[in-house]
XYZ file of C-alpha atoms in Angstrom:
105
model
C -1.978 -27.815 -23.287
C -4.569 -24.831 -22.973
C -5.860 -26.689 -20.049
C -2.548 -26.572 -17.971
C -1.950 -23.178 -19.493
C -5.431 -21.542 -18.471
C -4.778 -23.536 -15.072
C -1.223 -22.062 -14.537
C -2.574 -18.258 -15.207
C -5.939 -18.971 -12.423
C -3.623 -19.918 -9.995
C -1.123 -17.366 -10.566
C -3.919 -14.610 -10.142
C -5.590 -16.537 -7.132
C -1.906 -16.353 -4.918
C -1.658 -12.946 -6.402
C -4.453 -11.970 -4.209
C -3.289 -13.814 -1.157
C -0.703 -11.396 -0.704
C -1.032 -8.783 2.366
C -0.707 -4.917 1.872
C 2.497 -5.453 3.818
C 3.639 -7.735 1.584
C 3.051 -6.097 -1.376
C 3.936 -2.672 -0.241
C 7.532 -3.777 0.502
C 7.426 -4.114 -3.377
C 7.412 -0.882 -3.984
C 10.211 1.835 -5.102
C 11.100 5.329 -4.268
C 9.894 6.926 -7.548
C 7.452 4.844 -8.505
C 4.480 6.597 -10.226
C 0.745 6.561 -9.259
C -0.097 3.996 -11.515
C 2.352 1.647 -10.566
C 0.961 2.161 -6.985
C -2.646 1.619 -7.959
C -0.997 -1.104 -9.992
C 0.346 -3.114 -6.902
C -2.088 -2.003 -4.002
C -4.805 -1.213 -5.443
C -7.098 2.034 -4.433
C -6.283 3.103 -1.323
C -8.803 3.322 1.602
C -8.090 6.846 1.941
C -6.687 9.774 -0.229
C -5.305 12.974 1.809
C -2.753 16.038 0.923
C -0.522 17.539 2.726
C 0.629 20.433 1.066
C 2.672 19.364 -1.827
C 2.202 15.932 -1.227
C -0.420 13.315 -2.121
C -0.817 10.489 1.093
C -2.473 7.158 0.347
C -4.015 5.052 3.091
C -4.222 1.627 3.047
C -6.044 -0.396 5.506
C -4.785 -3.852 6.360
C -7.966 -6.097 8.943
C -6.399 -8.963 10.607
C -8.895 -11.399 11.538
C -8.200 -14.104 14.570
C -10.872 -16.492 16.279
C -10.957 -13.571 19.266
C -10.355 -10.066 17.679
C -10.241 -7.936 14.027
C -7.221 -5.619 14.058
C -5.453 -3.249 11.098
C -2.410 -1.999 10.782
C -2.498 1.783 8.252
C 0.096 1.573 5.599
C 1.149 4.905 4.407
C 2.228 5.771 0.700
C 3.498 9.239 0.234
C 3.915 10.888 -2.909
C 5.152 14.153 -4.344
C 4.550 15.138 -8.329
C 2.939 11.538 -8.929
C 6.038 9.801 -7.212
C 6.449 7.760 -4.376
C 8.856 9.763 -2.006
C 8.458 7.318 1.040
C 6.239 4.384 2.308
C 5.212 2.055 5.080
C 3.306 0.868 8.242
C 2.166 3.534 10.181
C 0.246 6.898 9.084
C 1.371 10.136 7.893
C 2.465 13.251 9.562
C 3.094 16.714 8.574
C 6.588 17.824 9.746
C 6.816 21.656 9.343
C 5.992 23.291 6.391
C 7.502 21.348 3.642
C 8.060 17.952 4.680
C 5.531 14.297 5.756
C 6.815 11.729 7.536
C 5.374 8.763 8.521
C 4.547 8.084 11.834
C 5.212 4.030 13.031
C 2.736 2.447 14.634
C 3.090 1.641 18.553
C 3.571 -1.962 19.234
């Protein structure tokens, strides 16, 4: 039984990791804290302000036979909360506002 068990929690954490950033980022909640970002993306590749707000970049590298691509995922946060998220990088709209900016296709 310890056997099946210690199985069951390997291959839980093994298909944890399979998961994209865009995949896991569409887990994510307006007003989630800092840790809980951590938590689910993990560090980001980059770490920016803008003003009041904290920006976290993650990188996602698609690999094919012919080509390595990435698409920036964006997590913006204001007093240690997530205010907004998603593909694409951030932007500073005026003075007290970040958007993010989608990428082109």
């Amino acid at each position: 039984m310890k056997r099946i068990m210690g199985a069951a929690v390997l291959a839980a954490a093994l298909l944890a990791g399979c998961h994209t950033t865009g995949q896991k980022i569409t887990t994510l909640d307006p007003g989630n804290s800092r840790d809980q970002v951590v938590a689910t993306l993990g560090r980001p590749d980059a770490l920016s302000t803008m003003g009041d707000f904290e920006v976290y970049t993650y990188l996602a590298r698609h690999r094919s036979r012919m080509s390595v691509t990435h698409t920036d995922y964006t997590v913006v946060m204001k007093e240690g909360h997530v205010v907004q998220f998603g593909p694409g990088l951030a932007r500073r709209e005026g003075l007290h506002n970040v958007v993010i900016v989608p990428p082109e296709s």
